[in-house]
Coordinates of C-alpha atoms (C1' of nucleotides) in Angstrom, one line a residue:
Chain G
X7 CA -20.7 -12.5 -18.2
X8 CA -17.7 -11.9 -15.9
X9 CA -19.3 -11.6 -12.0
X10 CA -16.9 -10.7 -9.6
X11 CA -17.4 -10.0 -5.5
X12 CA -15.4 -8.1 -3.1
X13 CA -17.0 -9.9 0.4
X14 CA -15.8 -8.4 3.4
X15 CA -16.8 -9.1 7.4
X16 CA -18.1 -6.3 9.2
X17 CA -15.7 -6.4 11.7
X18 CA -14.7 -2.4 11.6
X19 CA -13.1 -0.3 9.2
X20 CA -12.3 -0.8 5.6
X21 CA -8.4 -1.3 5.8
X22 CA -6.2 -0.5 3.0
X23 CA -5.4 -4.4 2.2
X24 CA -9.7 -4.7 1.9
X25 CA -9.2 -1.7 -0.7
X26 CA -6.9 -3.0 -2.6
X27 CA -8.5 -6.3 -3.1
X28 CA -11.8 -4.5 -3.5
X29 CA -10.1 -2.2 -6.3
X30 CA -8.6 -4.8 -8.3
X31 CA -12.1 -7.0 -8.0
X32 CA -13.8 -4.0 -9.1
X33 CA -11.3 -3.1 -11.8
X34 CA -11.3 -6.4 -13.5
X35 CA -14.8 -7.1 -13.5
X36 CA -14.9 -3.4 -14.9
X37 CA -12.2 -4.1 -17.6
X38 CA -14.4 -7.1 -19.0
X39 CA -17.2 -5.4 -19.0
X40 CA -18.7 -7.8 -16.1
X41 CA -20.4 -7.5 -12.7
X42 CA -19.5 -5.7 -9.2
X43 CA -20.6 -7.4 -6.3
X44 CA -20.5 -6.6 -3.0
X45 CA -21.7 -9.5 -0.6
X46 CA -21.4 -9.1 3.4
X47 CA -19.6 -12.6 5.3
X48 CA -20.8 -11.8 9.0
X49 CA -21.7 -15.3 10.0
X50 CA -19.4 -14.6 12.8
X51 CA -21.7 -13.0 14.6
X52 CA -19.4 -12.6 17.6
X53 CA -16.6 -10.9 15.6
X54 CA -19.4 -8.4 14.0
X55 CA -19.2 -4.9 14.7
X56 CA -22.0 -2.4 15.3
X57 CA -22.2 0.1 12.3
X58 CA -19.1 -1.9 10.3
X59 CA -21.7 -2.8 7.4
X60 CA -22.3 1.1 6.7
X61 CA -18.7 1.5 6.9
X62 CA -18.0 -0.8 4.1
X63 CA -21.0 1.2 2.2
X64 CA -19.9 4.5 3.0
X65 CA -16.4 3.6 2.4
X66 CA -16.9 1.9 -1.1
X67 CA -19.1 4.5 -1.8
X68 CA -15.9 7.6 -0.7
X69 CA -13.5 5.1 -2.9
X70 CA -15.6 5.6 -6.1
X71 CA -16.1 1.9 -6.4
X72 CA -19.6 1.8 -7.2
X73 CA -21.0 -2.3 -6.7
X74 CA -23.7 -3.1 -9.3
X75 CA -25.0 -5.7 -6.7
X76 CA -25.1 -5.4 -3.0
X77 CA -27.1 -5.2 0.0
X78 CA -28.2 -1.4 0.0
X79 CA -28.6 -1.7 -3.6
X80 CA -30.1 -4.8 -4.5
X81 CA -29.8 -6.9 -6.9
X82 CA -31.6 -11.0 -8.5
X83 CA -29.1 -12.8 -6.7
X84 CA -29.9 -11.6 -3.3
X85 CA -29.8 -11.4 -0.2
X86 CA -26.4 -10.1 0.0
X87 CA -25.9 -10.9 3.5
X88 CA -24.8 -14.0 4.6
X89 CA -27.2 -14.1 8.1
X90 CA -30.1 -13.2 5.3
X91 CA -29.0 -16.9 3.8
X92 CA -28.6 -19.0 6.6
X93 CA -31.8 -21.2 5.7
X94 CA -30.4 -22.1 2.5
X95 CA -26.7 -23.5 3.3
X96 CA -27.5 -26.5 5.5
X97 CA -29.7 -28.3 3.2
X98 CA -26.4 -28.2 0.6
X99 CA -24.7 -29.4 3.6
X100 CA -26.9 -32.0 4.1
X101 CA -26.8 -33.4 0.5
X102 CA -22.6 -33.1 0.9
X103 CA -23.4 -35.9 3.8
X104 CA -25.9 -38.0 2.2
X105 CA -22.6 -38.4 -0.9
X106 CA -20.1 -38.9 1.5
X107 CA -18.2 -35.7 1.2
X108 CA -19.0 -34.6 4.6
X109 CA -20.4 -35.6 7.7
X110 CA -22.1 -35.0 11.5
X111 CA -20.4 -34.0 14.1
X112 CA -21.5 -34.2 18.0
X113 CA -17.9 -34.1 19.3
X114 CA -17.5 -31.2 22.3
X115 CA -15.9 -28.6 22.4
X116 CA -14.4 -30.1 25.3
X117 CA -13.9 -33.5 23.3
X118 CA -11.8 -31.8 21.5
X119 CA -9.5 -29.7 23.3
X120 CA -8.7 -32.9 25.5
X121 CA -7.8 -35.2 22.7
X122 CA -6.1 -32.1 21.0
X123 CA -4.3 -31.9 23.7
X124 CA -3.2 -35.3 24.0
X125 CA -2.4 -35.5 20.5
X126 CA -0.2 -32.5 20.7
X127 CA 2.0 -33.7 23.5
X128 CA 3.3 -36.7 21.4
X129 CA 3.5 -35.0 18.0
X130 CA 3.1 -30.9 18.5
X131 CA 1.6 -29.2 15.5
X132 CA 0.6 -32.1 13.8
X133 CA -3.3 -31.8 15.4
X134 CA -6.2 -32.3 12.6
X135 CA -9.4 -33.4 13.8
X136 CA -9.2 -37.4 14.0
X137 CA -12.1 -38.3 11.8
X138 CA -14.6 -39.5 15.7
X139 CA -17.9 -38.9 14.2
X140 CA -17.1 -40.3 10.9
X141 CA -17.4 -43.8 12.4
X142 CA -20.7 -43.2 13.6
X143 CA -23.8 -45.4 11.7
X144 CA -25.7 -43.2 9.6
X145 CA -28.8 -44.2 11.5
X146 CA -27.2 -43.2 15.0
X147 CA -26.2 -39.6 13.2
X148 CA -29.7 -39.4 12.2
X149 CA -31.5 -40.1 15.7
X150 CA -28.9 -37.4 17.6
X151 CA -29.4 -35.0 14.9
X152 CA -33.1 -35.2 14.9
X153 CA -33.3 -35.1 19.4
X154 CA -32.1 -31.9 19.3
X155 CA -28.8 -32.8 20.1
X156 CA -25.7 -29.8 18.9
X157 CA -23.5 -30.7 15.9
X158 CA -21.6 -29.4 13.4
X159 CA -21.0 -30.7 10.1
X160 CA -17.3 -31.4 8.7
X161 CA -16.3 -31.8 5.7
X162 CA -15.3 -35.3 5.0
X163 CA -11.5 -34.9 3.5
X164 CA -10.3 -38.2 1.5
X165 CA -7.5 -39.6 3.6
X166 CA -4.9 -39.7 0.1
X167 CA -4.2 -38.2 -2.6
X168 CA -4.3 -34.6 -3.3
X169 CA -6.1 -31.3 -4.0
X170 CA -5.7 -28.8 -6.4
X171 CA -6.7 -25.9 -8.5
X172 CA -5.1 -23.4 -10.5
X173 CA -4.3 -20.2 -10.1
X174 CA -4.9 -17.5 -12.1
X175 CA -1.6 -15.8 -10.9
X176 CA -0.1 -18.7 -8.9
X177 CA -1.0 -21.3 -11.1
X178 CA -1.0 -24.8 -10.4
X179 CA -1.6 -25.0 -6.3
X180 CA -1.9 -28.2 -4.8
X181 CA -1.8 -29.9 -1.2
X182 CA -1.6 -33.2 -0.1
X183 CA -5.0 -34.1 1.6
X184 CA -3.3 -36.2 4.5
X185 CA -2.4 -32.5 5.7
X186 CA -5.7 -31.2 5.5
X187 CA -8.2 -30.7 8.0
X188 CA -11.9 -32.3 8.0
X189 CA -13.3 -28.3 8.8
X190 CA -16.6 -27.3 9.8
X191 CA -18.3 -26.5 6.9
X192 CA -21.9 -25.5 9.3
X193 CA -21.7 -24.8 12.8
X194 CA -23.6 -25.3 15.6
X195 CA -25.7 -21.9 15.8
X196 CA -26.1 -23.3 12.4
X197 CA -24.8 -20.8 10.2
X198 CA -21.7 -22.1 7.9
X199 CA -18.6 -20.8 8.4
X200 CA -16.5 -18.9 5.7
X201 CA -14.9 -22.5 4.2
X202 CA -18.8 -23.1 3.3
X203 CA -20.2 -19.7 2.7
X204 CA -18.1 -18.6 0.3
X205 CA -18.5 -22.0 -1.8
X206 CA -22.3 -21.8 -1.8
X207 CA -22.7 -18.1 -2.2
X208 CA -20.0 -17.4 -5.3
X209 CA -21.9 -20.3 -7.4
X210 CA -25.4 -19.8 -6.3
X211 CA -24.1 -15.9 -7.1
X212 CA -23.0 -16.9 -10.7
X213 CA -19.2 -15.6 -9.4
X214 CA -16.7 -16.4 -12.0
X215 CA -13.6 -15.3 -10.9
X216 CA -12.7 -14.3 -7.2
X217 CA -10.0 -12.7 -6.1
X218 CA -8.6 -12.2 -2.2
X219 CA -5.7 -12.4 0.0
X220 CA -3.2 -15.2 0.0
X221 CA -4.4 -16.0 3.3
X222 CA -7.0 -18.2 1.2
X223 CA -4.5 -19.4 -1.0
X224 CA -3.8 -22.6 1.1
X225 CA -7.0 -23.6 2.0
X226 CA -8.3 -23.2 -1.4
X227 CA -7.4 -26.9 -2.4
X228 CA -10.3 -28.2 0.3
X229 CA -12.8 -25.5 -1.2
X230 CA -12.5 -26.8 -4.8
X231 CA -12.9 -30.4 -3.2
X232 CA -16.6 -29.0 -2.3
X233 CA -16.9 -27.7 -6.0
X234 CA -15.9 -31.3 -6.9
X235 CA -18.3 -32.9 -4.4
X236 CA -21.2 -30.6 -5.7
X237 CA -20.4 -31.1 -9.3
X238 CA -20.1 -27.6 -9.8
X239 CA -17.9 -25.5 -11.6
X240 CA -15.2 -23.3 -10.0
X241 CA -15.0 -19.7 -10.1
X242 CA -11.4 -18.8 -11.9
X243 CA -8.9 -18.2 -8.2
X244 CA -6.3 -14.9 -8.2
X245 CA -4.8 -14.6 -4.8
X246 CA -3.5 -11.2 -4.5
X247 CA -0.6 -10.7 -1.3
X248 CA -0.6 -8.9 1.2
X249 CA 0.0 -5.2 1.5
X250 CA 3.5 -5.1 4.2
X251 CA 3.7 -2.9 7.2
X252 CA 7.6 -3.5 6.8
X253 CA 9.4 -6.5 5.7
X254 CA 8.0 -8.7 8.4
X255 CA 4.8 -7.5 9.5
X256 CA 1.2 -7.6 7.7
X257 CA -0.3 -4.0 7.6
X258 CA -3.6 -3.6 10.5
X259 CA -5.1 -1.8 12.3
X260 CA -3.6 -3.8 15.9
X261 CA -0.6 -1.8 15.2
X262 CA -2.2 1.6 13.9
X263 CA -1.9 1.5 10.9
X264 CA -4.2 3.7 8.9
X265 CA -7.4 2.7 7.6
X266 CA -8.4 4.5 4.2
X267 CA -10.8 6.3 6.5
X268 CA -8.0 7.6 8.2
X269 CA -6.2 8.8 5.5
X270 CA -8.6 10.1 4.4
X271 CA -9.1 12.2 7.6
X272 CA -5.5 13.1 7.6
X273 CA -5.9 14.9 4.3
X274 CA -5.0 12.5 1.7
X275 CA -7.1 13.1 -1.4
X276 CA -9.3 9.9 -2.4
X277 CA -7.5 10.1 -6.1
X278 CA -3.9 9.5 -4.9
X279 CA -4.7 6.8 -2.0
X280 CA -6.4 5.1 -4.7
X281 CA -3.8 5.7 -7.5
X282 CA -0.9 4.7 -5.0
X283 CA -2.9 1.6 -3.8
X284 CA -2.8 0.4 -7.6
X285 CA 0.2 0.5 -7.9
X286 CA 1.5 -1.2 -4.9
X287 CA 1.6 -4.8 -6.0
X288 CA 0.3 -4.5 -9.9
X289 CA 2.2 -2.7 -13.0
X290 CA 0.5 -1.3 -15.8
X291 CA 3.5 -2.8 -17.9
X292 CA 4.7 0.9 -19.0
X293 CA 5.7 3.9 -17.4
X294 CA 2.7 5.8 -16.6
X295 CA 2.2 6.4 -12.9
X296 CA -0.7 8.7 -12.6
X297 CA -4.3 6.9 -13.5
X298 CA -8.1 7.7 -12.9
X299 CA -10.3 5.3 -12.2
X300 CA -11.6 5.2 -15.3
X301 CA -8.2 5.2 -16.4
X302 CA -7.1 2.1 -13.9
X303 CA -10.1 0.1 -15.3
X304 CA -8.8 0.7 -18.9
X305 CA -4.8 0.1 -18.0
X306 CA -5.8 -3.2 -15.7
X307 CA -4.2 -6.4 -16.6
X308 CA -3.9 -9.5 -14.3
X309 CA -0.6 -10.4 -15.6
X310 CA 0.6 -6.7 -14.3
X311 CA -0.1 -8.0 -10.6
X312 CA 2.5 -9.1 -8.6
X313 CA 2.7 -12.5 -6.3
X314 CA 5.4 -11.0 -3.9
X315 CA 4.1 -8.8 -1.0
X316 CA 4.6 -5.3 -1.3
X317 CA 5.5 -3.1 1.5
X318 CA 3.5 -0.1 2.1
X319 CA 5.5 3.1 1.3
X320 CA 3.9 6.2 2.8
X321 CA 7.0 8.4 1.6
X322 CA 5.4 7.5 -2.4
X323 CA 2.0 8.3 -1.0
X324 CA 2.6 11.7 0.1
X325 CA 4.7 12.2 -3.0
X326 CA 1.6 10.9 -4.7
X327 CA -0.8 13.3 -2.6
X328 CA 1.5 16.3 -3.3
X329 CA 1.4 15.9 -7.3
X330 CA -3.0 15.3 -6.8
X331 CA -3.2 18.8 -4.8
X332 CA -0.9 20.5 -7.0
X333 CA -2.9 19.8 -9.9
X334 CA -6.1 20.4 -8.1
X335 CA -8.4 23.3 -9.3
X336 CA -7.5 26.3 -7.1
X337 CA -11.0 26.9 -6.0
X338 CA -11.4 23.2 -4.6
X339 CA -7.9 23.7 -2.8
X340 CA -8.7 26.6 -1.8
X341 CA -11.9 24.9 -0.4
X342 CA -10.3 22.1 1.2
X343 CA -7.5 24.2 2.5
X344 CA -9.7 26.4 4.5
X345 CA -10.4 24.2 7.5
X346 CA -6.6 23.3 7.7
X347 CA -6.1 27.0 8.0
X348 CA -8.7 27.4 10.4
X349 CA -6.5 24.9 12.7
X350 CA -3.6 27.7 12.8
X351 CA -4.8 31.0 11.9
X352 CA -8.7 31.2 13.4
X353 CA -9.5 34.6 14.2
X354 CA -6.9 36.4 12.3
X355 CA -7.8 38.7 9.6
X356 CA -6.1 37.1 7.1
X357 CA -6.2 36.6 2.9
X358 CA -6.6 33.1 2.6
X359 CA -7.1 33.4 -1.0
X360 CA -3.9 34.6 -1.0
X361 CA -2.6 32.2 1.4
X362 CA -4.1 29.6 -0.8
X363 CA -2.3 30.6 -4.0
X364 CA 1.3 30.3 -1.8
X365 CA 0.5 27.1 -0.6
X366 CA -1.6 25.4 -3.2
X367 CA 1.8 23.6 -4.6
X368 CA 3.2 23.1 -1.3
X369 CA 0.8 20.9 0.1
X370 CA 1.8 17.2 0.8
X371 CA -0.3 16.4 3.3
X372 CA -3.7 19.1 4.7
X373 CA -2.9 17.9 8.4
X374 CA 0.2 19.1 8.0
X375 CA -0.6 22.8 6.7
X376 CA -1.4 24.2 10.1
X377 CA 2.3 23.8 11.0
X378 CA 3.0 25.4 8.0
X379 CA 0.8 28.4 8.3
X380 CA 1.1 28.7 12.3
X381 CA 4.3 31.6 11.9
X382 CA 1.3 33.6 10.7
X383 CA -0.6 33.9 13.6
X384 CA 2.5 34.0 15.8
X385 CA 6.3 34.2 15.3
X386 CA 7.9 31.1 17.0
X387 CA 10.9 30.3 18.8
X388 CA 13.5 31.1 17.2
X389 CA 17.8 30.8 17.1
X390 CA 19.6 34.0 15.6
X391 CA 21.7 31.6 13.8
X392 CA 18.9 31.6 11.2
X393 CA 20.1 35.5 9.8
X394 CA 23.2 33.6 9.0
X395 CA 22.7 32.7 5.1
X396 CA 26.4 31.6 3.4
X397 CA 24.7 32.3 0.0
X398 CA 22.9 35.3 0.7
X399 CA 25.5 36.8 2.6
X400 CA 23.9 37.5 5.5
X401 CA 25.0 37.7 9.4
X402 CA 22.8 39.1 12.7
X403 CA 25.1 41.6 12.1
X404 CA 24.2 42.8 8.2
X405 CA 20.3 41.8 9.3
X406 CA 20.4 44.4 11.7
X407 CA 21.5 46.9 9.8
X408 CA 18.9 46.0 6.9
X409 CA 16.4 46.2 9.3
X410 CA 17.4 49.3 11.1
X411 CA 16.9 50.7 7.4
X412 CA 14.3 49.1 6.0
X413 CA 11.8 49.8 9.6
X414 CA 11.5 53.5 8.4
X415 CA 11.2 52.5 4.8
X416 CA 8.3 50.1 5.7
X417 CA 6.7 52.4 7.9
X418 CA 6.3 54.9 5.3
X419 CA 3.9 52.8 2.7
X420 CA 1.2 54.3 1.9
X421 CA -0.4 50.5 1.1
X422 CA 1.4 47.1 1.9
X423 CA 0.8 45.2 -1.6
X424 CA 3.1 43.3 -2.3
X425 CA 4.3 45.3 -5.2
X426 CA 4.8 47.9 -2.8
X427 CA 6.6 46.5 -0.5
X428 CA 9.2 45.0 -3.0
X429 CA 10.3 47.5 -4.6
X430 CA 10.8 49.6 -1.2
X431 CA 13.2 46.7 -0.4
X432 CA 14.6 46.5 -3.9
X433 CA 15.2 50.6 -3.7
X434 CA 16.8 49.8 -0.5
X435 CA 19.1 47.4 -1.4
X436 CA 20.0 49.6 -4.7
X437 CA 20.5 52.2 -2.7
X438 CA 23.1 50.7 0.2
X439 CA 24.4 48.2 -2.6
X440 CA 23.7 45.2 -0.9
X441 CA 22.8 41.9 -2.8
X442 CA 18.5 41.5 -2.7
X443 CA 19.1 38.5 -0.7
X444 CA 20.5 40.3 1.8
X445 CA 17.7 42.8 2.4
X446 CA 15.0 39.8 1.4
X447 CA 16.3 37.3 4.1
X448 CA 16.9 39.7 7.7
X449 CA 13.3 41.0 6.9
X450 CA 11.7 37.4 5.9
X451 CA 13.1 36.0 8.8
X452 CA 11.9 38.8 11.1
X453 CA 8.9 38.3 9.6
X454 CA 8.6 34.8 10.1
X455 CA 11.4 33.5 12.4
X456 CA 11.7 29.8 10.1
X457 CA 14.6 29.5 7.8
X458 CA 12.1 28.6 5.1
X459 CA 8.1 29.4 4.6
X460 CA 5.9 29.3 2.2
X461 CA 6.2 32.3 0.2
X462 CA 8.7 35.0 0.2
X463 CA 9.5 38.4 2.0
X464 CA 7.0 40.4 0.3
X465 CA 4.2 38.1 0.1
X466 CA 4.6 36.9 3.6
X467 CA 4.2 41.2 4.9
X468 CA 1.7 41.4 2.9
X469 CA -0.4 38.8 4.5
X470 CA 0.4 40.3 7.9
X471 CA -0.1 43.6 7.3
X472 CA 1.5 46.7 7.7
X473 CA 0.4 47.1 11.7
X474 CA 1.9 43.5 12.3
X475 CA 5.2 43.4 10.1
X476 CA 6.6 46.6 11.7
X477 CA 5.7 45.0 15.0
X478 CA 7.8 42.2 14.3
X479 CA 10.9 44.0 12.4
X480 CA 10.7 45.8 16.0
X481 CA 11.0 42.3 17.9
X482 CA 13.5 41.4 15.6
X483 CA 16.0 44.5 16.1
X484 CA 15.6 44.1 19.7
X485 CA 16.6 40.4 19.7
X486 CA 19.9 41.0 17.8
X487 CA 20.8 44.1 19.7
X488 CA 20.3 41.7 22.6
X489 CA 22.3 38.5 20.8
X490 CA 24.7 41.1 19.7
X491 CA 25.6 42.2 23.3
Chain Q
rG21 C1' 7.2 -28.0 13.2
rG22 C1' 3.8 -29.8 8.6
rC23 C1' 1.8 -27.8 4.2
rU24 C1' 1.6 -23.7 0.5
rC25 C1' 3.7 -19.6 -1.7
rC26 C1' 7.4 -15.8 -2.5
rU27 C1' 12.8 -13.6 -3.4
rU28 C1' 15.6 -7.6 -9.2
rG29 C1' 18.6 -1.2 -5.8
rG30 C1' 16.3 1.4 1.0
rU31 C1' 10.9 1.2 -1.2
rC32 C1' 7.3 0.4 -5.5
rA33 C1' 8.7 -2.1 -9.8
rA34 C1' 9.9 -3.3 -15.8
rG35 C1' 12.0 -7.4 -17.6
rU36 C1' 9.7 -13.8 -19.5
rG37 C1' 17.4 -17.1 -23.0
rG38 C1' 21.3 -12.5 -26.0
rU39 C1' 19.3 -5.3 -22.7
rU40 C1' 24.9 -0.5 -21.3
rA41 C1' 19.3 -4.7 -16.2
rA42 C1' 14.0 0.4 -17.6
rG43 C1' 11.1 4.0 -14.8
rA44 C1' 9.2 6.1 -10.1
rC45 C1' 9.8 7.4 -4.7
rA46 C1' 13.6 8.5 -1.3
rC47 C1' 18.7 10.2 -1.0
rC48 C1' 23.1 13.2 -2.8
rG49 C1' 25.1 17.1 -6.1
rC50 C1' 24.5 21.2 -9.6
rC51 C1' 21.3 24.9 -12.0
rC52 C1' 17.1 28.3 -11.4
rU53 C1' 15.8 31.6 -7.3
rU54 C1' 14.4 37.1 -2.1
rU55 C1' 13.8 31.4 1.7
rC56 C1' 11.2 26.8 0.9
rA57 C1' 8.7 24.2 -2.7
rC58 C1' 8.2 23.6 -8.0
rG59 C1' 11.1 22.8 -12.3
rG60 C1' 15.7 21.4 -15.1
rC61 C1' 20.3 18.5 -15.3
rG62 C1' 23.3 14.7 -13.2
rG63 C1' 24.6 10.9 -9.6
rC64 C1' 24.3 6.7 -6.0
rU65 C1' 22.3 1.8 -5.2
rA66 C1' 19.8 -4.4 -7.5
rC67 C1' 19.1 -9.8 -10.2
rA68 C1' 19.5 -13.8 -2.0
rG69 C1' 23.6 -17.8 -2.3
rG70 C1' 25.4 -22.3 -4.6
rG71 C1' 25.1 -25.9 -8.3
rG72 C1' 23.5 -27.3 -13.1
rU73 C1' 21.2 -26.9 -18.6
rU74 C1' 22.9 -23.8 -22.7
rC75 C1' 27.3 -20.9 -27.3
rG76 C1' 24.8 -17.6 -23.9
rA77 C1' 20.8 -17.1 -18.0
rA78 C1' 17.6 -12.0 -13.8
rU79 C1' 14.9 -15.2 -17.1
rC80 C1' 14.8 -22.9 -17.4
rC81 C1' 16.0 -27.1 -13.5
rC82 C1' 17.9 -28.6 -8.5
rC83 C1' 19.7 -27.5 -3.6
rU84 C1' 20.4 -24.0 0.4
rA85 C1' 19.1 -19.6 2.9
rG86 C1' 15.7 -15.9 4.1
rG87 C1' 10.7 -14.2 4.2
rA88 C1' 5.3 -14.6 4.1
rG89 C1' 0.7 -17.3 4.6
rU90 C1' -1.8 -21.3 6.8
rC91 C1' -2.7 -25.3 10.2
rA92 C1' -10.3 -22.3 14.7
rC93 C1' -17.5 -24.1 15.5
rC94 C1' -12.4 -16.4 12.3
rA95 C1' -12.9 -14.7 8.0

RNA sequence: GGCUCCUUGGUCAAGUGGUUAAGACACCGCCCUUUCACGGCGGCUACAGGGGUUCGAAUCCCCUAGGAGUCACCA
């Protein structure tokens, strides 16, 4: 049975790096028909932040990546979170010392910077910890350990040879042990640090294949010396890399970058964060670009994943987002367009059904329909350039004639449908023999004062209203008089 | 700096010794059209560099360069 774990530290947000990892963990566990686990690391307890461990639920949980193990939903390998284990790590710690794998530690803090630093001043960089407390007696270890005295417990790394393990996407990995560092393995508020944790929780977990960030992938030689040490069997490794800001900088939050909650927020749709997260970093080997998560679980393949980090292209997101509203029932757009519309247009009488229907398929982004709906409740700034149109043949000059005619026209309607109002304007052009653009654009742009809006002429006086066009064909006619002087 | 890993167009990427080196986003042009968007058609741009191996290399080997990760009582 395939048991897989997304383990995240409750230190905030879930960021979009976390999601990805968590997706493909999810997806491959789901592919072979195995387990979803979701396990909590917060034995740093001073990096923990309030509320972060409901995040990662609620998060998860708005992702669609449903764990079939985890804190808030149990589970037989329980507890799920590490501060819930801490009686059961150091007594594996202790059996790593009685074989030799690791040992006590008493050196302080302040020990330790002061040889550090002496160390670094003859050879910078080249620090590891210099193996003090590995000299002690075991019986002297003993008596300090058992008076109380503060310790930590390093592992004990062989001073030749080298560590290894392979890869499932990198493959064969291995590191000279004179370059590795004797890390603590239990600290001394006595909770283990991640290089333990994650040792003892994947196998007492039953984890057989872990994936995570390639910030792991170097120190994973040490943690498959413990595996070693413990005679255990090692979960099967993929480090996934990182998700790029740009070419030279990791995506995070430091810099504001966007967590999924924020995309979220900004009017993203869960689908296409998720579809575009796929893809950024893993191929399904064809050409098909839009998946479900159903879909993703059936299409994953490890070999599709990719070992060179990917930069994060919002441009392909919003593309993505654009092609998920588009398809989007009408009613749920029109339901999730609402409050957008709000932002621009509250207190105006206004068809947003209608509204809906001309913006449905011009949607990239929700947070940025208020800008496109904001002409409605008031005409903005505008040049006079704009009645200039090469292709429709328009000038302020033509425009103001159009307009001159068409006020009266407009004025006239017994009803402003849009059918109505069309073919006034279509009669009007007929009639003067002018091209339908140029009785369409002077009166759109009056209408609206942008060169381009979502929806045409006829649609867009409809939605204002009779009362409310003719007011602004008046505006307009007064500006160009004015620009014409 | 040591160690580890990575390197196909601006970006995501297919490709695993023989291809005209896919596709997508972006960009540009044309068409459609009462604007924009959508849609259709077309275009631009890539195997980091240098050595090998081979009849033949994006694919295998070596070197160089560039980039990333890591070197905590953080994960």
């Amino acid at each position: 049975m395939i048991r897989t774990r997304f383990a995240p530290s409750p230190t905030g947000y879930l960021h979009l790096g976390g999601l990805r990892t968590a997706l493909y963990t999810y997806l491959f566990a789901k592919k072979n028909g195995g387990k979803f686990i979701l396990r909590i690391e917060d034995t740093d307890q001073e990096r923990e932040v309030e509320g972060a461990v409901e995040l990662i639920f609620q998060s998860l949980r708005q992702a669609g990546l449903h764990y079939d193990e985890g804190p808030d939903v149990g589970g037989a390998f329980g507890p799920y979170i590490q501060t819930q284990r801490k009686a059961l790590y150091l007594p594996y710690a202790k059996q790593l010392v009685d074989s030799g794998a690791a040992y006590p530690c008493f050196c302080t803090r302040e020990a330790l910077a002061e040889r550090r630093a002496k160390a670094e001043a003859e050879t910078p960089g080249q620090w590891k910890y210099d193996k003090h407390c590995l000299r002690m007696s075991k019986e002297e270890a003993r008596r300090r350990m058992d008076s109380g005295e503060s310790f930590v417990i390093r592992q004990n790394i062989p001073l030749t040879g080298t560590a290894s393990f392979e890869d499932a996407l990198y493959g064969h990995v291995e590191a000279p042990c004179d370059t590795l560092d004797d890390n603590v393995l239990i600290k001394a508020d006595g909770l283990p640090t991640y290089n333990f944790a994650n040792v003892i929780d994947d196998h007492l977990m039953g984890i057989t294949h872990v994936m995570r960030g390639t910030e792991y992938l170097s120190s994973t030689p040490k943690y498959n010396l413990l595996y070693a040490a413990f005679g255990w069997e090692a979960p099967v490794y993929m480090h996934l890399s990182p998700v790029m800001k740009d070419a030279g900088r990791k995506l995070s939050k430091r810099y504001g970058d966007p967590s999924f909650e924020d995309l979220l927020a900004q009017g993203y749709v869960r689908d296409a964060i998720i579809n575009f997260i796929a893809l950024l970093g893993w191929s399904p080997g064809d050409e098909r670009e839009f998946f479900t998560l159903p879909e993703l679980v059936e299409a994953f393949d490890v070999k599709g994943l990719s070992k060179a980090p990917a930069i994060f292209n919002t441009e392909k997101l919003v593309w993505f987002n654009h092609e998920y509203i588009s398809r989007m029932d009408f009613e749920d757009y029109l339901q999730m367009a609402t409050p957008w519309f709000d932002k621009a247009l509250a207190g105006k009488n206004m068809d947003y059904r209608r509204l809906a229907q001309l913006m449905h398929t011009r949607t990239e982004v929700f947070d940025r329909v208020p800008d496109q709906v904001r002409f409605l409740a008031e005409v903005p700034e505008y040049d006079l350039d704009i009645y200039t149109h090469k292709k429709m043949k328009t000038d302020p000059e033509i425009s103001l004639q159009v307009l001159e005619l068409a006020r009266p026209l407009l004025a006239a309607l017994p009803n402003f449908a849009e059918e109505t109002v069309k073919d006034a304007l279509m009669q009007l052009a007929e009639a003067q023999e002018l091209k339908t653009g140029q009785v369409m654009w002077p009166v759109r742009i009056a209408l609206s004062g942008l060169a381009s809006t979502p929806g045409g002429t006829t649609e867009i006086a409809y939605l204002l209203g009779q009362a409310e066009s003719l007011r602004r064909i008046d505006a307009g006619m007064a500006r160009l008089r004015e620009g014409g002087r």
